[in-house]
PDB file of C-alpha atoms in Angstrom:
ATOM      1  CA  UNK J  20     111.145  40.269  23.429  1.00 58.00           C
ATOM      2  CA  UNK J  21     114.771  41.033  24.192  1.00 60.00           C
ATOM      3  CA  UNK J  22     116.343  44.377  25.085  1.00 55.00           C
ATOM      4  CA  UNK J  23     117.926  44.448  21.680  1.00 57.00           C
ATOM      5  CA  UNK J  24     114.506  44.204  20.058  1.00 62.00           C
ATOM      6  CA  UNK J  25     113.180  47.079  22.196  1.00 51.00           C
ATOM      7  CA  UNK J  26     116.098  49.318  21.278  1.00 51.00           C
ATOM      8  CA  UNK J  27     115.633  48.536  17.608  1.00 60.00           C
ATOM      9  CA  UNK J  28     111.924  49.432  17.797  1.00 60.00           C
ATOM     10  CA  UNK J  29     112.672  52.724  19.598  1.00 56.00           C
ATOM     11  CA  UNK J  30     115.303  53.553  17.048  1.00 59.00           C
ATOM     12  CA  UNK J  31     112.858  52.867  14.246  1.00 61.00           C
ATOM     13  CA  UNK J  32     110.280  55.160  15.811  1.00 56.00           C
ATOM     14  CA  UNK J  33     112.775  57.983  16.251  1.00 56.00           C
ATOM     15  CA  UNK J  34     114.017  57.482  12.708  1.00 58.00           C
ATOM     16  CA  UNK J  35     110.473  57.643  11.413  1.00 60.00           C
ATOM     17  CA  UNK J  36     109.885  60.915  13.255  1.00 53.00           C
ATOM     18  CA  UNK J  37     113.136  62.325  12.057  1.00 54.00           C
ATOM     19  CA  UNK J  38     114.481  65.527  13.578  1.00 52.00           C
ATOM     20  CA  UNK J  39     111.101  66.340  15.014  1.00 54.00           C
ATOM     21  CA  UNK J  40     111.414  63.484  17.435  1.00 54.00           C
ATOM     22  CA  UNK J  41     114.664  64.822  18.788  1.00 54.00           C
ATOM     23  CA  UNK J  42     113.067  68.244  19.194  1.00 56.00           C
ATOM     24  CA  UNK J  43     110.104  66.742  21.055  1.00 53.00           C
ATOM     25  CA  UNK J  44     112.361  64.844  23.444  1.00 54.00           C
ATOM     26  CA  UNK J  45     114.549  67.894  24.001  1.00 57.00           C
ATOM     27  CA  UNK J  46     111.553  70.150  24.564  1.00 55.00           C
ATOM     28  CA  UNK J  47     110.043  67.665  26.961  1.00 59.00           C
ATOM     29  CA  UNK J  48     113.227  67.617  29.004  1.00 61.00           C
ATOM     30  CA  UNK J  49     113.399  71.407  29.076  1.00 60.00           C
ATOM     31  CA  UNK J  50     109.774  71.826  30.058  1.00 59.00           C
ATOM     32  CA  UNK J  51     110.170  69.206  32.743  1.00 65.00           C
ATOM     33  CA  UNK J  52     113.115  71.088  34.191  1.00 70.00           C
ATOM     34  CA  UNK J  53     111.198  74.408  34.068  1.00 66.00           C
ATOM     35  CA  UNK J  54     108.197  72.879  35.800  1.00 71.00           C
ATOM     36  CA  UNK J  55     110.417  71.264  38.411  1.00 69.00           C
ATOM     37  CA  UNK J  56     112.225  74.563  39.106  1.00 71.00           C
ATOM     38  CA  UNK J  57     108.915  76.424  39.299  1.00 75.00           C
ATOM     39  CA  UNK J  58     107.487  73.811  41.648  1.00 71.00           C
ATOM     40  CA  UNK J  59     110.598  74.022  43.845  1.00 75.00           C
ATOM     41  CA  UNK J  60     110.356  77.801  43.885  1.00 79.00           C
ATOM     42  CA  UNK J  61     106.695  77.617  44.924  1.00 77.00           C
ATOM     43  CA  UNK J  62     107.616  75.184  47.679  1.00 77.00           C
ATOM     44  CA  UNK J  63     110.333  77.517  48.869  1.00 79.00           C
ATOM     45  CA  UNK J  64     107.969  80.482  48.874  1.00 81.00           C
ATOM     46  CA  UNK J  65     105.316  78.480  50.733  1.00 81.00           C
ATOM     47  CA  UNK J  66     107.912  77.312  53.250  1.00 78.00           C
ATOM     48  CA  UNK J  67     109.155  80.878  53.776  1.00 79.00           C
ATOM     49  CA  UNK J  68     105.562  82.079  54.272  1.00 81.00           C
ATOM     50  CA  UNK J  69     104.830  79.331  56.782  1.00 79.00           C
ATOM     51  CA  UNK J  70     108.090  80.061  58.565  1.00 79.00           C
ATOM     52  CA  UNK J  71     107.205  83.762  58.874  1.00 80.00           C
ATOM     53  CA  UNK J  72     103.743  82.911  60.182  1.00 80.00           C
ATOM     54  CA  UNK J  73     105.209  80.447  62.674  1.00 75.00           C
ATOM     55  CA  UNK J  74     107.775  82.994  63.859  1.00 80.00           C
ATOM     56  CA  UNK J  75     105.024  85.587  64.232  1.00 75.00           C
ATOM     57  CA  UNK J  76     102.910  83.211  66.315  1.00 81.00           C
ATOM     58  CA  UNK J  77     105.961  82.271  68.369  1.00 75.00           C
ATOM     59  CA  UNK J  78     106.691  85.934  69.053  1.00 73.00           C
ATOM     60  CA  UNK J  79     103.074  86.505  70.100  1.00 72.00           C
ATOM     61  CA  UNK J  80     103.170  83.533  72.472  1.00 74.00           C
ATOM     62  CA  UNK J  81     106.526  84.644  73.874  1.00 69.00           C
ATOM     63  CA  UNK J  82     105.309  88.186  74.493  1.00 72.00           C
ATOM     64  CA  UNK J  83     102.056  86.946  76.035  1.00 72.00           C
ATOM     65  CA  UNK J  84     103.963  84.532  78.266  1.00 68.00           C
ATOM     66  CA  UNK J  85     106.380  87.266  79.353  1.00 67.00           C
ATOM     67  CA  UNK J  86     103.485  89.602  80.109  1.00 64.00           C
ATOM     68  CA  UNK J  87     101.852  86.919  82.246  1.00 61.00           C
ATOM     69  CA  UNK J  88     105.133  86.238  84.052  1.00 57.00           C
ATOM     70  CA  UNK J  89     105.619  89.960  84.656  1.00 53.00           C
ATOM     71  CA  UNK J  90     102.062  90.236  85.981  1.00 56.00           C
ATOM     72  CA  UNK J  91     102.583  87.291  88.329  1.00 53.00           C
ATOM     73  CA  UNK J  92     105.896  88.747  89.539  1.00 51.00           C
ATOM     74  CA  UNK J  93     104.250  92.138  90.097  1.00 44.00           C
ATOM     75  CA  UNK J  94     101.369  90.614  92.017  1.00 48.00           C
ATOM     76  CA  UNK J  95     103.795  88.597  94.135  1.00 54.00           C
ATOM     77  CA  UNK J  96     105.793  91.742  94.843  1.00 54.00           C
ATOM     78  CA  UNK J  97     102.659  93.626  95.889  1.00 46.00           C
ATOM     79  CA  UNK J  98     101.509  90.724  98.049  1.00 60.00           C
ATOM     80  CA  UNK J  99     104.943  90.417  99.627  1.00 60.00           C
ATOM     81  CA  UNK J 100     105.030  94.145 100.381  1.00 66.00           C
ATOM     82  CA  UNK J 101     101.559  93.893 101.897  1.00 71.00           C
ATOM     83  CA  UNK J 102     102.564  90.962 104.080  1.00 77.00           C
ATOM     84  CA  UNK J 103     105.757  92.703 105.195  1.00 81.00           C
ATOM     85  CA  UNK J 104     103.589  95.651 106.207  1.00 88.00           C
ATOM     86  CA  UNK J 105     101.332  93.285 108.184  1.00 90.00           C
ATOM     87  CA  UNK J 106     104.412  91.900 109.948  1.00 91.00           C
ATOM     88  CA  UNK J 107     105.532  95.403 110.875  1.00 91.00           C
ATOM     89  CA  UNK J 108     102.077  96.177 112.265  1.00 94.00           C
ATOM     90  CA  UNK J 109     102.066  92.906 114.196  1.00 95.00           C
ATOM     91  CA  UNK J 110     105.460  93.644 115.719  1.00 95.00           C
ATOM     92  CA  UNK J 111     104.326  97.128 116.789  1.00 96.00           C
ATOM     93  CA  UNK J 112     101.529  95.506 118.756  1.00 96.00           C
ATOM     94  CA  UNK J 113     103.819  92.885 120.265  1.00 97.00           C
ATOM     95  CA  UNK J 114     106.269  95.576 121.349  1.00 96.00           C
ATOM     96  CA  UNK J 115     103.460  97.651 122.875  1.00 97.00           C
ATOM     97  CA  UNK J 116     102.090  94.596 124.669  1.00 97.00           C
ATOM     98  CA  UNK J 117     105.527  93.722 126.034  1.00 96.00           C
ATOM     99  CA  UNK J 118     105.953  97.255 127.349  1.00 96.00           C
ATOM    100  CA  UNK J 119     102.532  97.081 129.001  1.00 96.00           C
ATOM    101  CA  UNK J 120     103.437  93.677 130.450  1.00 95.00           C
ATOM    102  CA  UNK J 121     106.448  95.215 132.193  1.00 93.00           C
ATOM    103  CA  UNK J 122     104.236  97.968 133.618  1.00 92.00           C
ATOM    104  CA  UNK J 123     101.517  95.838 135.254  1.00 92.00           C
ATOM    105  CA  UNK J 124     101.614  95.408 139.072  1.00 87.00           C
ATOM    106  CA  UNK J 125     104.417  93.137 140.271  1.00 84.00           C
ATOM    107  CA  UNK J 126     105.914  92.392 143.641  1.00 76.00           C
ATOM    108  CA  UNK J 127     109.032  94.350 144.542  1.00 68.00           C
ATOM    109  CA  UNK J 128     110.023  97.979 144.510  1.00 58.00           C
ATOM    110  CA  UNK J 129     107.732 100.654 143.160  1.00 59.00           C
ATOM    111  CA  UNK J 130     108.620 104.085 141.851  1.00 62.00           C
ATOM    112  CA  UNK J 131     105.543 106.270 141.690  1.00 63.00           C
ATOM    113  CA  UNK J 132     102.958 108.021 143.865  1.00 68.00           C
ATOM    114  CA  UNK J 133     103.548 107.635 147.598  1.00 72.00           C
ATOM    115  CA  UNK J 134      99.882 107.932 148.472  1.00 80.00           C
ATOM    116  CA  UNK J 135      98.291 104.445 148.704  1.00 78.00           C
ATOM    117  CA  UNK J 136      95.142 105.526 146.896  1.00 86.00           C
ATOM    118  CA  UNK J 137      97.150 107.083 144.096  1.00 87.00           C
ATOM    119  CA  UNK J 138      99.231 103.903 143.857  1.00 83.00           C
ATOM    120  CA  UNK J 139      96.081 101.851 143.650  1.00 86.00           C
ATOM    121  CA  UNK J 140      94.716 104.048 140.854  1.00 90.00           C
ATOM    122  CA  UNK J 141      98.056 103.847 139.054  1.00 89.00           C
ATOM    123  CA  UNK J 142      98.125 100.026 139.138  1.00 89.00           C
ATOM    124  CA  UNK J 143      94.568  99.864 137.906  1.00 91.00           C
ATOM    125  CA  UNK J 144      95.464 102.076 134.941  1.00 93.00           C
ATOM    126  CA  UNK J 145      98.451  99.865 134.138  1.00 93.00           C
ATOM    127  CA  UNK J 146      96.325  96.719 134.338  1.00 94.00           C
ATOM    128  CA  UNK J 147      93.673  98.235 132.091  1.00 95.00           C
ATOM    129  CA  UNK J 148      96.322  99.390 129.615  1.00 96.00           C
ATOM    130  CA  UNK J 149      97.752  95.862 129.473  1.00 96.00           C
ATOM    131  CA  UNK J 150      94.305  94.386 128.778  1.00 97.00           C
ATOM    132  CA  UNK J 151      93.714  96.923 126.011  1.00 97.00           C
ATOM    133  CA  UNK J 152      97.092  96.135 124.421  1.00 97.00           C
ATOM    134  CA  UNK J 153      96.338  92.432 124.519  1.00 97.00           C
ATOM    135  CA  UNK J 154      92.884  92.853 122.973  1.00 97.00           C
ATOM    136  CA  UNK J 155      94.284  95.045 120.208  1.00 97.00           C
ATOM    137  CA  UNK J 156      97.094  92.589 119.413  1.00 97.00           C
ATOM    138  CA  UNK J 157      94.979  89.433 119.349  1.00 97.00           C
ATOM    139  CA  UNK J 158      92.266  91.138 117.293  1.00 97.00           C
ATOM    140  CA  UNK J 159      94.826  92.251 114.712  1.00 96.00           C
ATOM    141  CA  UNK J 160      96.315  88.756 114.474  1.00 96.00           C
ATOM    142  CA  UNK J 161      92.904  87.117 114.118  1.00 96.00           C
ATOM    143  CA  UNK J 162      91.928  89.537 111.344  1.00 94.00           C
ATOM    144  CA  UNK J 163      95.221  89.385 109.442  1.00 92.00           C
ATOM    145  CA  UNK J 164      96.221  85.740 109.878  1.00 90.00           C
ATOM    146  CA  UNK J 165      95.868  85.023 106.144  1.00 86.00           C
ATOM    147  CA  UNK J 166      98.343  87.826 105.403  1.00 85.00           C
ATOM    148  CA  UNK J 167     100.986  86.529 107.814  1.00 88.00           C
ATOM    149  CA  UNK J 168     103.259  83.497 107.256  1.00 88.00           C
ATOM    150  CA  UNK J 169     101.952  80.494 109.156  1.00 89.00           C
ATOM    151  CA  UNK J 170     105.056  79.959 111.298  1.00 90.00           C
ATOM    152  CA  UNK J 171     104.974  83.601 112.423  1.00 93.00           C
ATOM    153  CA  UNK J 172     101.253  83.447 113.127  1.00 93.00           C
ATOM    154  CA  UNK J 173     101.561  80.221 115.118  1.00 94.00           C
ATOM    155  CA  UNK J 174     104.400  81.628 117.208  1.00 95.00           C
ATOM    156  CA  UNK J 175     102.375  84.796 117.794  1.00 96.00           C
ATOM    157  CA  UNK J 176      99.347  82.841 118.956  1.00 96.00           C
ATOM    158  CA  UNK J 177     101.532  80.915 121.414  1.00 96.00           C
ATOM    159  CA  UNK J 178     102.928  84.226 122.663  1.00 96.00           C
ATOM    160  CA  UNK J 179      99.495  85.800 123.049  1.00 97.00           C
ATOM    161  CA  UNK J 180      98.270  82.758 124.957  1.00 96.00           C
ATOM    162  CA  UNK J 181     100.747  83.701 127.698  1.00 96.00           C
ATOM    163  CA  UNK J 182      99.435  87.254 127.701  1.00 96.00           C
ATOM    164  CA  UNK J 183      95.848  85.982 127.679  1.00 96.00           C
ATOM    165  CA  UNK J 184      96.197  84.376 131.088  1.00 93.00           C
ATOM    166  CA  UNK J 185      97.705  87.562 132.539  1.00 94.00           C
ATOM    167  CA  UNK J 186      94.980  89.690 130.940  1.00 95.00           C
ATOM    168  CA  UNK J 187      92.377  87.583 132.732  1.00 94.00           C
ATOM    169  CA  UNK J 188      94.220  87.935 136.042  1.00 91.00           C
ATOM    170  CA  UNK J 189      94.643  91.674 135.500  1.00 92.00           C
ATOM    171  CA  UNK J 190      90.898  91.992 134.955  1.00 92.00           C
ATOM    172  CA  UNK J 191      90.157  90.132 138.209  1.00 90.00           C
ATOM    173  CA  UNK J 192      92.937  91.713 140.277  1.00 89.00           C
ATOM    174  CA  UNK J 193      93.951  95.064 138.747  1.00 89.00           C
ATOM    175  CA  UNK J 194      95.566  96.010 142.093  1.00 85.00           C
ATOM    176  CA  UNK J 195      96.944  92.713 143.445  1.00 84.00           C
ATOM    177  CA  UNK J 196      98.142  94.089 146.793  1.00 81.00           C
ATOM    178  CA  UNK J 197      96.729  94.691 150.249  1.00 70.00           C
ATOM    179  CA  UNK J 198      93.075  93.863 150.724  1.00 68.00           C
ATOM    180  CA  UNK J 199      92.752  92.469 147.188  1.00 66.00           C
ATOM    181  CA  UNK J 200      95.087  89.576 148.043  1.00 70.00           C
ATOM    182  CA  UNK J 201      94.386  89.257 151.773  1.00 68.00           C
ATOM    183  CA  UNK J 202      92.050  86.324 151.267  1.00 71.00           C
ATOM    184  CA  UNK J 203      94.853  84.332 149.593  1.00 76.00           C
ATOM    185  CA  UNK J 204      97.385  84.832 152.384  1.00 81.00           C
ATOM    186  CA  UNK J 205     101.125  85.167 152.021  1.00 81.00           C
ATOM    187  CA  UNK J 206     101.454  81.920 150.052  1.00 86.00           C
ATOM    188  CA  UNK J 207      98.766  82.907 147.587  1.00 85.00           C
ATOM    189  CA  UNK J 208     100.336  86.334 147.200  1.00 84.00           C
ATOM    190  CA  UNK J 209     103.745  84.809 146.387  1.00 87.00           C
ATOM    191  CA  UNK J 210     102.278  82.260 143.974  1.00 90.00           C
ATOM    192  CA  UNK J 211     100.348  84.972 142.146  1.00 89.00           C
ATOM    193  CA  UNK J 212     103.380  87.154 141.601  1.00 88.00           C
ATOM    194  CA  UNK J 213     105.765  84.257 140.940  1.00 91.00           C
ATOM    195  CA  UNK J 214     103.432  83.092 138.178  1.00 92.00           C
ATOM    196  CA  UNK J 215     103.254  86.621 136.787  1.00 92.00           C
ATOM    197  CA  UNK J 216     107.049  86.926 136.791  1.00 93.00           C
ATOM    198  CA  UNK J 217     107.371  83.587 134.971  1.00 94.00           C
ATOM    199  CA  UNK J 218     104.799  84.593 132.368  1.00 95.00           C
ATOM    200  CA  UNK J 219     106.634  87.862 131.826  1.00 94.00           C
ATOM    201  CA  UNK J 220     109.949  86.039 131.260  1.00 95.00           C
ATOM    202  CA  UNK J 221     108.287  83.549 128.901  1.00 96.00           C
ATOM    203  CA  UNK J 222     106.615  86.371 127.000  1.00 97.00           C
ATOM    204  CA  UNK J 223     109.869  88.303 126.598  1.00 96.00           C
ATOM    205  CA  UNK J 224     111.676  85.162 125.392  1.00 96.00           C
ATOM    206  CA  UNK J 225     108.893  84.446 122.895  1.00 96.00           C
ATOM    207  CA  UNK J 226     108.934  88.021 121.634  1.00 96.00           C
ATOM    208  CA  UNK J 227     112.707  87.794 121.125  1.00 96.00           C
ATOM    209  CA  UNK J 228     112.264  84.604 119.058  1.00 94.00           C
ATOM    210  CA  UNK J 229     109.625  86.283 116.939  1.00 94.00           C
ATOM    211  CA  UNK J 230     111.880  89.271 116.369  1.00 93.00           C
ATOM    212  CA  UNK J 231     114.627  86.972 115.073  1.00 93.00           C
ATOM    213  CA  UNK J 232     112.201  85.204 112.717  1.00 91.00           C
ATOM    214  CA  UNK J 233     110.884  88.501 111.357  1.00 89.00           C
ATOM    215  CA  UNK J 234     114.389  89.873 110.852  1.00 88.00           C
ATOM    216  CA  UNK J 235     115.393  86.784 108.904  1.00 86.00           C
ATOM    217  CA  UNK J 236     112.477  87.317 106.545  1.00 81.00           C
ATOM    218  CA  UNK J 237     113.187  91.018 106.087  1.00 75.00           C
ATOM    219  CA  UNK J 238     116.882  90.363 105.360  1.00 74.00           C
ATOM    220  CA  UNK J 239     116.153  87.541 102.866  1.00 66.00           C
ATOM    221  CA  UNK J 240     112.917  88.545 101.074  1.00 56.00           C
ATOM    222  CA  UNK J 241     113.426  85.894  98.368  1.00 56.00           C
ATOM    223  CA  UNK J 242     112.710  83.262 101.022  1.00 53.00           C
ATOM    224  CA  UNK J 243     109.550  84.998 102.223  1.00 51.00           C
ATOM    225  CA  UNK J 244     106.768  82.386 102.379  1.00 54.00           C
ATOM    226  CA  UNK J 245     103.526  83.910 101.179  1.00 49.00           C
ATOM    227  CA  UNK J 246     100.671  83.111 103.493  1.00 49.00           C
ATOM    228  CA  UNK J 247      98.417  80.495 101.907  1.00 44.00           C
ATOM    229  CA  UNK J 248      96.458  79.061 104.775  1.00 41.00           C
ATOM    230  CA  UNK J 249      94.927  80.265 108.010  1.00 39.00           C
ATOM    231  CA  UNK J 250      96.825  79.270 111.108  1.00 41.00           C
ATOM    232  CA  UNK J 251      95.234  77.795 114.157  1.00 42.00           C
ATOM    233  CA  UNK J 252      93.506  80.064 116.639  1.00 41.00           C
ATOM    234  CA  UNK J 253      94.104  79.791 120.368  1.00 43.00           C
ATOM    235  CA  UNK J 254      91.808  77.510 122.288  1.00 38.00           C
TER     236      UNK J 254
END
């Protein structure tokens, strides 16, 4: 069957229906357009609803994320403030220990009681004070190591190791003069005090390095490394 035949058949059908056929075709086209517009409107409404729901969920996630970030930042700030406070407490003990180190018995001039017995009592008090300062400092560092940056803690342990040897000597020889050192002779006396002088210089140098490190942290808090691991303890 050719196209011409098809057109003739369609024309015959329309002619047989008369005007009603034209009305049916016109109505069908109109209804189709109405249904299409209504379907498009429904799709638009559904899309707008989904978009509002998505935006609402996005806002909830954004607010929740911001709250979590704010909480983390607040906790970090509190932890940083706590660790800065631990550093200040550590430095107070280092400064007190350094002062006590200067005061322990050393060879050379002495300004104090002229009476030998009073001098002896004075040196014993200074030696005992140094030992107490050392014990307080090392105990604090051992207890608060996790709250102190590792590099600061390691440097502090190295510093306290110097003081540890002098604390032991101060306990054995709180008054390292006269009869207390007679058994060692002049050479032993000089070696004892030369070693003490060297330890004092090394301690002061180490304390100065620690002070620089702590100042750098306090002046640039954004670089402050939160303590995350326990540093080594002295052997």
